[in-house]
Amino acid sequence: MEAGRLSVGEFAFPGPLRDQLVAAVLDGTKTTTTGLLDDYARDGEPLPRPGDREVVIDSAGEPVALIEIVMVRVVRVGDVDLAHALGEGEGYASVADWRAGHEDYWHSDAMREYVGDPAFTVDDDTSAVAVEFRLAAGEDLDLAALLREARAQADAP
């Protein structure tokens, strides 16, 4: 992915968790996110890079914000640090809290269905993508137009 690429940003699956995460992005408490490295390959998506932008969508698929990627690290799940966990904006007080919350998600029926493995699990050695981002400023942003552009880029060969 070339720096500055525009894409669609989706946090979790549509539903209450996505709504909670999007609210945390909008109020500035969520500045980090974690995905599994294998998910990028599964989805055929390149890893984000600093300078990339994402149009964040809510559970209804509507654009609600523009974020800019600040830092990306591929780390073992067992090596996620406290600063990253706190930046998730979900009220975690420790890395153990972060791990428990993420394992609940990663070991959920929805995630196991998504990966096509009813026994899917994550352990210390699972590779994760730790992303830090910032909310892009500008009340004059045309989020609908940016979302159309991001989707067009995703559909381009």
mmCIF file of N, CA and C in Angstrom, residues 19-143:
data_model
loop_
_atom_site.group_PDB
_atom_site.id
_atom_site.type_symbol
_atom_site.label_atom_id
_atom_site.label_comp_id
_atom_site.label_asym_id
_atom_site.label_seq_id
_atom_site.Cartn_x
_atom_site.Cartn_y
_atom_site.Cartn_z
ATOM 1 N N ASP A 19 -20.376 -0.069 17.102
ATOM 2 C CA ASP A 19 -20.937 1.221 17.510
ATOM 3 C C ASP A 19 -20.148 1.817 18.676
ATOM 4 N N GLN A 20 -19.766 0.973 19.628
ATOM 5 C CA GLN A 20 -18.970 1.423 20.774
ATOM 6 C C GLN A 20 -17.599 1.926 20.311
ATOM 7 N N LEU A 21 -16.959 1.182 19.420
ATOM 8 C CA LEU A 21 -15.628 1.562 18.955
ATOM 9 C C LEU A 21 -15.661 2.839 18.120
ATOM 10 N N VAL A 22 -16.663 2.972 17.267
ATOM 11 C CA VAL A 22 -16.794 4.181 16.456
ATOM 12 C C VAL A 22 -17.020 5.393 17.365
ATOM 13 N N ALA A 23 -17.844 5.238 18.399
ATOM 14 C CA ALA A 23 -18.064 6.344 19.342
ATOM 15 C C ALA A 23 -16.752 6.745 20.011
ATOM 16 N N ALA A 24 -15.920 5.759 20.341
ATOM 17 C CA ALA A 24 -14.624 6.049 20.967
ATOM 18 C C ALA A 24 -13.672 6.739 19.999
ATOM 19 N N VAL A 25 -13.749 6.390 18.711
ATOM 20 C CA VAL A 25 -12.948 7.100 17.700
ATOM 21 C C VAL A 25 -13.403 8.552 17.650
ATOM 22 N N LEU A 26 -14.704 8.751 17.593
ATOM 23 C CA LEU A 26 -15.250 10.106 17.449
ATOM 24 C C LEU A 26 -14.967 10.980 18.660
ATOM 25 N N ASP A 27 -14.952 10.403 19.862
ATOM 26 C CA ASP A 27 -14.691 11.238 21.040
ATOM 27 C C ASP A 27 -13.204 11.317 21.377
ATOM 28 N N GLY A 28 -12.360 10.642 20.566
ATOM 29 C CA GLY A 28 -10.917 10.760 20.727
ATOM 30 C C GLY A 28 -10.296 9.802 21.723
ATOM 31 N N THR A 29 -11.095 8.933 22.351
ATOM 32 C CA THR A 29 -10.501 8.006 23.312
ATOM 33 C C THR A 29 -9.880 6.793 22.637
ATOM 34 N N LYS A 30 -10.285 6.488 21.415
ATOM 35 C CA LYS A 30 -9.705 5.368 20.676
ATOM 36 C C LYS A 30 -8.692 5.914 19.678
ATOM 37 N N THR A 31 -7.426 5.580 19.911
ATOM 38 C CA THR A 31 -6.344 6.032 19.030
ATOM 39 C C THR A 31 -5.475 4.870 18.550
ATOM 40 N N THR A 32 -5.828 3.656 18.982
ATOM 41 C CA THR A 32 -5.133 2.463 18.518
ATOM 42 C C THR A 32 -6.160 1.376 18.207
ATOM 43 N N THR A 33 -5.739 0.422 17.410
ATOM 44 C CA THR A 33 -6.572 -0.733 17.114
ATOM 45 C C THR A 33 -5.662 -1.911 16.821
ATOM 46 N N THR A 34 -6.205 -3.095 16.951
ATOM 47 C CA THR A 34 -5.424 -4.305 16.750
ATOM 48 C C THR A 34 -6.180 -5.265 15.845
ATOM 49 N N GLY A 35 -5.515 -5.744 14.828
ATOM 50 C CA GLY A 35 -6.068 -6.784 13.970
ATOM 51 C C GLY A 35 -5.089 -7.936 13.908
ATOM 52 N N LEU A 36 -5.552 -9.030 13.381
ATOM 53 C CA LEU A 36 -4.661 -10.182 13.216
ATOM 54 C C LEU A 36 -4.004 -10.118 11.848
ATOM 55 N N LEU A 37 -2.727 -10.416 11.798
ATOM 56 C CA LEU A 37 -1.987 -10.362 10.538
ATOM 57 C C LEU A 37 -2.647 -11.261 9.488
ATOM 58 N N ASP A 38 -3.083 -12.438 9.884
ATOM 59 C CA ASP A 38 -3.711 -13.362 8.939
ATOM 60 C C ASP A 38 -4.966 -12.782 8.295
ATOM 61 N N ASP A 39 -5.671 -11.885 9.010
ATOM 62 C CA ASP A 39 -6.892 -11.292 8.441
ATOM 63 C C ASP A 39 -6.579 -10.460 7.201
ATOM 64 N N TYR A 40 -5.441 -9.783 7.192
ATOM 65 C CA TYR A 40 -5.073 -8.981 6.024
ATOM 66 C C TYR A 40 -4.876 -9.888 4.816
ATOM 67 N N ALA A 41 -4.187 -10.994 5.008
ATOM 68 C CA ALA A 41 -3.976 -11.946 3.909
ATOM 69 C C ALA A 41 -5.299 -12.561 3.474
ATOM 70 N N ARG A 42 -6.122 -12.940 4.448
ATOM 71 C CA ARG A 42 -7.413 -13.558 4.156
ATOM 72 C C ARG A 42 -8.284 -12.615 3.323
ATOM 73 N N ASP A 43 -8.232 -11.319 3.648
ATOM 74 C CA ASP A 43 -9.045 -10.322 2.953
ATOM 75 C C ASP A 43 -8.366 -9.762 1.712
ATOM 76 N N GLY A 44 -7.114 -10.184 1.461
ATOM 77 C CA GLY A 44 -6.383 -9.673 0.312
ATOM 78 C C GLY A 44 -6.058 -8.192 0.424
ATOM 79 N N GLU A 45 -5.857 -7.725 1.647
ATOM 80 C CA GLU A 45 -5.566 -6.315 1.887
ATOM 81 C C GLU A 45 -4.114 -6.135 2.322
ATOM 82 N N PRO A 46 -3.449 -5.129 1.776
ATOM 83 C CA PRO A 46 -2.089 -4.832 2.247
ATOM 84 C C PRO A 46 -2.139 -4.203 3.640
ATOM 85 N N LEU A 47 -1.039 -4.310 4.366
ATOM 86 C CA LEU A 47 -0.970 -3.666 5.673
ATOM 87 C C LEU A 47 -1.015 -2.157 5.509
ATOM 88 N N PRO A 48 -1.652 -1.476 6.465
ATOM 89 C CA PRO A 48 -1.630 -0.008 6.405
ATOM 90 C C PRO A 48 -0.233 0.516 6.681
ATOM 91 N N ARG A 49 0.012 1.750 6.245
ATOM 92 C CA ARG A 49 1.285 2.428 6.478
ATOM 93 C C ARG A 49 1.005 3.832 7.006
ATOM 94 N N PRO A 50 1.958 4.396 7.734
ATOM 95 C CA PRO A 50 1.783 5.781 8.168
ATOM 96 C C PRO A 50 1.478 6.685 6.973
ATOM 97 N N GLY A 51 0.521 7.566 7.172
ATOM 98 C CA GLY A 51 0.095 8.472 6.103
ATOM 99 C C GLY A 51 -1.143 7.988 5.376
ATOM 100 N N ASP A 52 -1.457 6.708 5.479
ATOM 101 C CA ASP A 52 -2.700 6.205 4.886
ATOM 102 C C ASP A 52 -3.880 6.793 5.647
ATOM 103 N N ARG A 53 -4.992 6.906 4.954
ATOM 104 C CA ARG A 53 -6.216 7.416 5.570
ATOM 105 C C ARG A 53 -7.318 6.376 5.400
ATOM 106 N N GLU A 54 -8.219 6.358 6.380
ATOM 107 C CA GLU A 54 -9.361 5.446 6.328
ATOM 108 C C GLU A 54 -10.637 6.215 6.639
ATOM 109 N N VAL A 55 -11.658 5.965 5.823
ATOM 110 C CA VAL A 55 -12.989 6.505 6.089
ATOM 111 C C VAL A 55 -13.665 5.492 7.009
ATOM 112 N N VAL A 56 -13.897 5.881 8.247
ATOM 113 C CA VAL A 56 -14.506 4.994 9.237
ATOM 114 C C VAL A 56 -16.006 4.927 8.978
ATOM 115 N N ILE A 57 -16.523 3.693 8.935
ATOM 116 C CA ILE A 57 -17.964 3.525 8.742
ATOM 117 C C ILE A 57 -18.594 2.938 9.999
ATOM 118 N N ASP A 58 -19.864 3.277 10.189
ATOM 119 C CA ASP A 58 -20.604 2.741 11.326
ATOM 120 C C ASP A 58 -21.275 1.431 10.950
ATOM 121 N N SER A 59 -22.107 0.908 11.821
ATOM 122 C CA SER A 59 -22.744 -0.387 11.580
ATOM 123 C C SER A 59 -23.687 -0.370 10.385
ATOM 124 N N ALA A 60 -24.184 0.803 10.027
ATOM 125 C CA ALA A 60 -25.072 0.923 8.869
ATOM 126 C C ALA A 60 -24.290 1.139 7.578
ATOM 127 N N GLY A 61 -22.959 1.187 7.677
ATOM 128 C CA GLY A 61 -22.130 1.406 6.498
ATOM 129 C C GLY A 61 -21.999 2.867 6.111
ATOM 130 N N GLU A 62 -22.424 3.766 7.002
ATOM 131 C CA GLU A 62 -22.345 5.206 6.740
ATOM 132 C C GLU A 62 -20.999 5.750 7.198
ATOM 133 N N PRO A 63 -20.429 6.685 6.439
ATOM 134 C CA PRO A 63 -19.145 7.275 6.837
ATOM 135 C C PRO A 63 -19.331 8.234 8.009
ATOM 136 N N VAL A 64 -18.465 8.112 9.013
ATOM 137 C CA VAL A 64 -18.606 8.948 10.207
ATOM 138 C C VAL A 64 -17.346 9.727 10.566
ATOM 139 N N ALA A 65 -16.203 9.334 10.026
ATOM 140 C CA ALA A 65 -14.953 10.011 10.377
ATOM 141 C C ALA A 65 -13.873 9.631 9.380
ATOM 142 N N LEU A 66 -12.830 10.435 9.374
ATOM 143 C CA LEU A 66 -11.626 10.136 8.611
ATOM 144 C C LEU A 66 -10.483 10.061 9.605
ATOM 145 N N ILE A 67 -9.730 8.949 9.541
ATOM 146 C CA ILE A 67 -8.562 8.804 10.404
ATOM 147 C C ILE A 67 -7.317 8.704 9.536
ATOM 148 N N GLU A 68 -6.190 9.074 10.129
ATOM 149 C CA GLU A 68 -4.899 8.949 9.449
ATOM 150 C C GLU A 68 -4.019 8.029 10.270
ATOM 151 N N ILE A 69 -3.399 7.073 9.598
ATOM 152 C CA ILE A 69 -2.523 6.115 10.264
ATOM 153 C C ILE A 69 -1.222 6.824 10.645
ATOM 154 N N VAL A 70 -0.823 6.650 11.900
ATOM 155 C CA VAL A 70 0.389 7.278 12.431
ATOM 156 C C VAL A 70 1.527 6.261 12.530
ATOM 157 N N MET A 71 1.206 5.040 13.001
ATOM 158 C CA MET A 71 2.242 4.027 13.193
ATOM 159 C C MET A 71 1.621 2.638 13.037
ATOM 160 N N VAL A 72 2.393 1.716 12.492
ATOM 161 C CA VAL A 72 1.959 0.329 12.328
ATOM 162 C C VAL A 72 3.097 -0.580 12.779
ATOM 163 N N ARG A 73 2.765 -1.541 13.627
ATOM 164 C CA ARG A 73 3.755 -2.524 14.084
ATOM 165 C C ARG A 73 3.142 -3.918 13.974
ATOM 166 N N VAL A 74 3.913 -4.868 13.494
ATOM 167 C CA VAL A 74 3.504 -6.268 13.554
ATOM 168 C C VAL A 74 4.182 -6.843 14.790
ATOM 169 N N VAL A 75 3.368 -7.319 15.724
ATOM 170 C CA VAL A 75 3.861 -7.822 17.002
ATOM 171 C C VAL A 75 3.161 -9.136 17.337
ATOM 172 N N ARG A 76 3.787 -9.898 18.193
ATOM 173 C CA ARG A 76 3.110 -11.067 18.760
ATOM 174 C C ARG A 76 2.012 -10.568 19.689
ATOM 175 N N VAL A 77 0.902 -11.273 19.742
ATOM 176 C CA VAL A 77 -0.168 -10.892 20.671
ATOM 177 C C VAL A 77 0.399 -10.800 22.084
ATOM 178 N N GLY A 78 1.315 -11.696 22.437
ATOM 179 C CA GLY A 78 1.925 -11.691 23.762
ATOM 180 C C GLY A 78 2.826 -10.503 24.030
ATOM 181 N N ASP A 79 3.137 -9.714 23.000
ATOM 182 C CA ASP A 79 4.029 -8.561 23.171
ATOM 183 C C ASP A 79 3.319 -7.215 23.091
ATOM 184 N N VAL A 80 1.994 -7.210 23.019
ATOM 185 C CA VAL A 80 1.266 -5.939 23.004
ATOM 186 C C VAL A 80 1.526 -5.222 24.319
ATOM 187 N N ASP A 81 1.830 -3.921 24.232
ATOM 188 C CA ASP A 81 2.199 -3.167 25.430
ATOM 189 C C ASP A 81 1.018 -2.377 25.999
ATOM 190 N N LEU A 82 1.238 -1.841 27.205
ATOM 191 C CA LEU A 82 0.174 -1.128 27.914
ATOM 192 C C LEU A 82 -0.273 0.124 27.166
ATOM 193 N N ALA A 83 0.654 0.865 26.589
ATOM 194 C CA ALA A 83 0.274 2.088 25.864
ATOM 195 C C ALA A 83 -0.697 1.763 24.735
ATOM 196 N N HIS A 84 -0.428 0.685 24.009
ATOM 197 C CA HIS A 84 -1.328 0.290 22.926
ATOM 198 C C HIS A 84 -2.684 -0.130 23.499
ATOM 199 N N ALA A 85 -2.673 -0.930 24.557
ATOM 200 C CA ALA A 85 -3.927 -1.388 25.166
ATOM 201 C C ALA A 85 -4.774 -0.217 25.644
ATOM 202 N N LEU A 86 -4.161 0.761 26.281
ATOM 203 C CA LEU A 86 -4.897 1.929 26.767
ATOM 204 C C LEU A 86 -5.481 2.741 25.616
ATOM 205 N N GLY A 87 -4.738 2.830 24.515
ATOM 206 C CA GLY A 87 -5.188 3.587 23.359
ATOM 207 C C GLY A 87 -6.372 2.978 22.636
ATOM 208 N N GLU A 88 -6.711 1.738 22.943
ATOM 209 C CA GLU A 88 -7.857 1.085 22.308
ATOM 210 C C GLU A 88 -9.179 1.774 22.651
ATOM 211 N N GLY A 89 -9.211 2.561 23.729
ATOM 212 C CA GLY A 89 -10.399 3.335 24.063
ATOM 213 C C GLY A 89 -11.567 2.523 24.585
ATOM 214 N N GLU A 90 -11.266 1.335 25.081
ATOM 215 C CA GLU A 90 -12.331 0.472 25.585
ATOM 216 C C GLU A 90 -12.304 0.357 27.102
ATOM 217 N N GLY A 91 -11.519 1.223 27.751
ATOM 218 C CA GLY A 91 -11.477 1.232 29.208
ATOM 219 C C GLY A 91 -10.555 0.202 29.830
ATOM 220 N N TYR A 92 -9.670 -0.382 29.040
ATOM 221 C CA TYR A 92 -8.746 -1.362 29.596
ATOM 222 C C TYR A 92 -7.790 -0.676 30.570
ATOM 223 N N ALA A 93 -7.543 -1.345 31.707
ATOM 224 C CA ALA A 93 -6.617 -0.812 32.701
ATOM 225 C C ALA A 93 -5.279 -1.538 32.663
ATOM 226 N N SER A 94 -5.238 -2.654 31.924
ATOM 227 C CA SER A 94 -4.006 -3.449 31.876
ATOM 228 C C SER A 94 -3.957 -4.203 30.560
ATOM 229 N N VAL A 95 -2.789 -4.743 30.263
ATOM 230 C CA VAL A 95 -2.642 -5.580 29.079
ATOM 231 C C VAL A 95 -3.493 -6.846 29.240
ATOM 232 N N ALA A 96 -3.592 -7.352 30.460
ATOM 233 C CA ALA A 96 -4.428 -8.536 30.701
ATOM 234 C C ALA A 96 -5.886 -8.248 30.367
ATOM 235 N N ASP A 97 -6.380 -7.056 30.731
ATOM 236 C CA ASP A 97 -7.755 -6.657 30.369
ATOM 237 C C ASP A 97 -7.901 -6.604 28.850
ATOM 238 N N TRP A 98 -6.921 -5.974 28.191
ATOM 239 C CA TRP A 98 -6.940 -5.886 26.722
ATOM 240 C C TRP A 98 -6.995 -7.282 26.116
ATOM 241 N N ARG A 99 -6.151 -8.158 26.617
ATOM 242 C CA ARG A 99 -6.068 -9.520 26.080
ATOM 243 C C ARG A 99 -7.397 -10.245 26.253
ATOM 244 N N ALA A 100 -7.996 -10.147 27.429
ATOM 245 C CA ALA A 100 -9.275 -10.828 27.682
ATOM 246 C C ALA A 100 -10.356 -10.305 26.748
ATOM 247 N N GLY A 101 -10.428 -8.989 26.585
ATOM 248 C CA GLY A 101 -11.428 -8.408 25.690
ATOM 249 C C GLY A 101 -11.232 -8.836 24.252
ATOM 250 N N HIS A 102 -9.992 -8.842 23.807
ATOM 251 C CA HIS A 102 -9.719 -9.228 22.422
ATOM 252 C C HIS A 102 -9.894 -10.727 22.204
ATOM 253 N N GLU A 103 -9.552 -11.522 23.185
ATOM 254 C CA GLU A 103 -9.778 -12.965 23.031
ATOM 255 C C GLU A 103 -11.271 -13.268 22.972
ATOM 256 N N ASP A 104 -12.079 -12.535 23.732
ATOM 257 C CA ASP A 104 -13.531 -12.718 23.632
ATOM 258 C C ASP A 104 -13.985 -12.498 22.190
ATOM 259 N N TYR A 105 -13.451 -11.471 21.561
ATOM 260 C CA TYR A 105 -13.808 -11.166 20.167
ATOM 261 C C TYR A 105 -13.220 -12.209 19.214
ATOM 262 N N TRP A 106 -11.920 -12.468 19.335
ATOM 263 C CA TRP A 106 -11.244 -13.377 18.420
ATOM 264 C C TRP A 106 -11.740 -14.815 18.529
ATOM 265 N N HIS A 107 -12.262 -15.187 19.691
ATOM 266 C CA HIS A 107 -12.756 -16.551 19.899
ATOM 267 C C HIS A 107 -14.277 -16.627 19.789
ATOM 268 N N SER A 108 -14.892 -15.553 19.334
ATOM 269 C CA SER A 108 -16.359 -15.524 19.203
ATOM 270 C C SER A 108 -16.821 -16.387 18.029
ATOM 271 N N ASP A 109 -18.086 -16.752 18.065
ATOM 272 C CA ASP A 109 -18.668 -17.523 16.961
ATOM 273 C C ASP A 109 -18.548 -16.753 15.645
ATOM 274 N N ALA A 110 -18.774 -15.428 15.693
ATOM 275 C CA ALA A 110 -18.708 -14.619 14.466
ATOM 276 C C ALA A 110 -17.310 -14.655 13.867
ATOM 277 N N MET A 111 -16.292 -14.554 14.706
ATOM 278 C CA MET A 111 -14.919 -14.576 14.205
ATOM 279 C C MET A 111 -14.574 -15.968 13.679
ATOM 280 N N ARG A 112 -14.974 -16.993 14.393
ATOM 281 C CA ARG A 112 -14.681 -18.359 13.949
ATOM 282 C C ARG A 112 -15.383 -18.659 12.627
ATOM 283 N N GLU A 113 -16.575 -18.109 12.449
ATOM 284 C CA GLU A 113 -17.264 -18.274 11.167
ATOM 285 C C GLU A 113 -16.521 -17.517 10.071
ATOM 286 N N TYR A 114 -16.080 -16.312 10.375
ATOM 287 C CA TYR A 114 -15.336 -15.489 9.417
ATOM 288 C C TYR A 114 -14.067 -16.191 8.929
ATOM 289 N N VAL A 115 -13.322 -16.817 9.864
ATOM 290 C CA VAL A 115 -12.080 -17.484 9.468
ATOM 291 C C VAL A 115 -12.331 -18.896 8.951
ATOM 292 N N GLY A 116 -13.553 -19.389 9.122
ATOM 293 C CA GLY A 116 -13.888 -20.724 8.619
ATOM 294 C C GLY A 116 -13.319 -21.856 9.447
ATOM 295 N N ASP A 117 -13.140 -21.608 10.750
ATOM 296 C CA ASP A 117 -12.566 -22.622 11.624
ATOM 297 C C ASP A 117 -13.271 -22.553 12.981
ATOM 298 N N PRO A 118 -14.128 -23.542 13.287
ATOM 299 C CA PRO A 118 -14.876 -23.509 14.545
ATOM 300 C C PRO A 118 -14.005 -23.649 15.791
ATOM 301 N N ALA A 119 -12.747 -24.025 15.613
ATOM 302 C CA ALA A 119 -11.833 -24.178 16.749
ATOM 303 C C ALA A 119 -10.750 -23.086 16.761
ATOM 304 N N PHE A 120 -10.932 -22.026 15.971
ATOM 305 C CA PHE A 120 -9.922 -20.967 15.857
ATOM 306 C C PHE A 120 -9.588 -20.376 17.223
ATOM 307 N N THR A 121 -8.288 -20.253 17.497
ATOM 308 C CA THR A 121 -7.830 -19.617 18.728
ATOM 309 C C THR A 121 -6.617 -18.740 18.441
ATOM 310 N N VAL A 122 -6.379 -17.846 19.356
ATOM 311 C CA VAL A 122 -5.239 -16.939 19.316
ATOM 312 C C VAL A 122 -4.402 -17.226 20.548
ATOM 313 N N ASP A 123 -3.081 -17.206 20.392
ATOM 314 C CA ASP A 123 -2.199 -17.393 21.542
ATOM 315 C C ASP A 123 -1.105 -16.333 21.531
ATOM 316 N N ASP A 124 -0.152 -16.429 22.450
ATOM 317 C CA ASP A 124 0.921 -15.432 22.564
ATOM 318 C C ASP A 124 1.679 -15.228 21.263
ATOM 319 N N ASP A 125 1.836 -16.296 20.473
ATOM 320 C CA ASP A 125 2.657 -16.224 19.268
ATOM 321 C C ASP A 125 1.900 -15.802 18.015
ATOM 322 N N THR A 126 0.594 -15.581 18.135
ATOM 323 C CA THR A 126 -0.183 -15.126 16.983
ATOM 324 C C THR A 126 0.282 -13.721 16.594
ATOM 325 N N SER A 127 0.505 -13.501 15.310
ATOM 326 C CA SER A 127 0.953 -12.176 14.841
ATOM 327 C C SER A 127 -0.230 -11.221 14.739
ATOM 328 N N ALA A 128 -0.046 -10.056 15.333
ATOM 329 C CA ALA A 128 -1.071 -9.019 15.323
ATOM 330 C C ALA A 128 -0.516 -7.759 14.662
ATOM 331 N N VAL A 129 -1.417 -6.949 14.155
ATOM 332 C CA VAL A 129 -1.058 -5.662 13.568
ATOM 333 C C VAL A 129 -1.569 -4.585 14.515
ATOM 334 N N ALA A 130 -0.640 -3.899 15.158
ATOM 335 C CA ALA A 130 -0.962 -2.841 16.109
ATOM 336 C C ALA A 130 -0.874 -1.502 15.376
ATOM 337 N N VAL A 131 -1.997 -0.822 15.287
ATOM 338 C CA VAL A 131 -2.092 0.414 14.508
ATOM 339 C C VAL A 131 -2.403 1.581 15.440
ATOM 340 N N GLU A 132 -1.667 2.661 15.270
ATOM 341 C CA GLU A 132 -1.973 3.917 15.954
ATOM 342 C C GLU A 132 -2.462 4.893 14.897
ATOM 343 N N PHE A 133 -3.511 5.655 15.233
ATOM 344 C CA PHE A 133 -4.089 6.589 14.275
ATOM 345 C C PHE A 133 -4.522 7.866 14.981
ATOM 346 N N ARG A 134 -4.829 8.860 14.174
ATOM 347 C CA ARG A 134 -5.378 10.105 14.716
ATOM 348 C C ARG A 134 -6.617 10.464 13.905
ATOM 349 N N LEU A 135 -7.539 11.129 14.557
ATOM 350 C CA LEU A 135 -8.743 11.610 13.888
ATOM 351 C C LEU A 135 -8.342 12.797 13.025
ATOM 352 N N ALA A 136 -8.667 12.742 11.747
ATOM 353 C CA ALA A 136 -8.316 13.828 10.835
ATOM 354 C C ALA A 136 -9.237 15.014 11.089
ATOM 355 N N ALA A 137 -8.649 16.172 11.170
ATOM 356 C CA ALA A 137 -9.411 17.388 11.429
ATOM 357 C C ALA A 137 -10.066 17.884 10.152
ATOM 358 N N GLY A 138 -11.043 18.735 10.332
ATOM 359 C CA GLY A 138 -11.676 19.372 9.189
ATOM 360 C C GLY A 138 -13.157 19.084 9.114
ATOM 361 N N GLU A 139 -13.939 20.053 9.488
ATOM 362 C CA GLU A 139 -15.390 19.890 9.430
ATOM 363 C C GLU A 139 -15.900 19.960 8.002
ATOM 364 N N ASP A 140 -15.045 20.385 7.085
ATOM 365 C CA ASP A 140 -15.456 20.523 5.694
ATOM 366 C C ASP A 140 -15.198 19.252 4.886
ATOM 367 N N LEU A 141 -14.836 18.157 5.560
ATOM 368 C CA LEU A 141 -14.586 16.903 4.858
ATOM 369 C C LEU A 141 -15.889 16.352 4.286
ATOM 370 N N ASP A 142 -15.851 15.968 3.040
ATOM 371 C CA ASP A 142 -17.007 15.327 2.412
ATOM 372 C C ASP A 142 -16.815 13.820 2.567
ATOM 373 N N LEU A 143 -17.269 13.297 3.711
ATOM 374 C CA LEU A 143 -17.034 11.892 4.025
ATOM 375 C C LEU A 143 -17.703 10.954 3.029
#
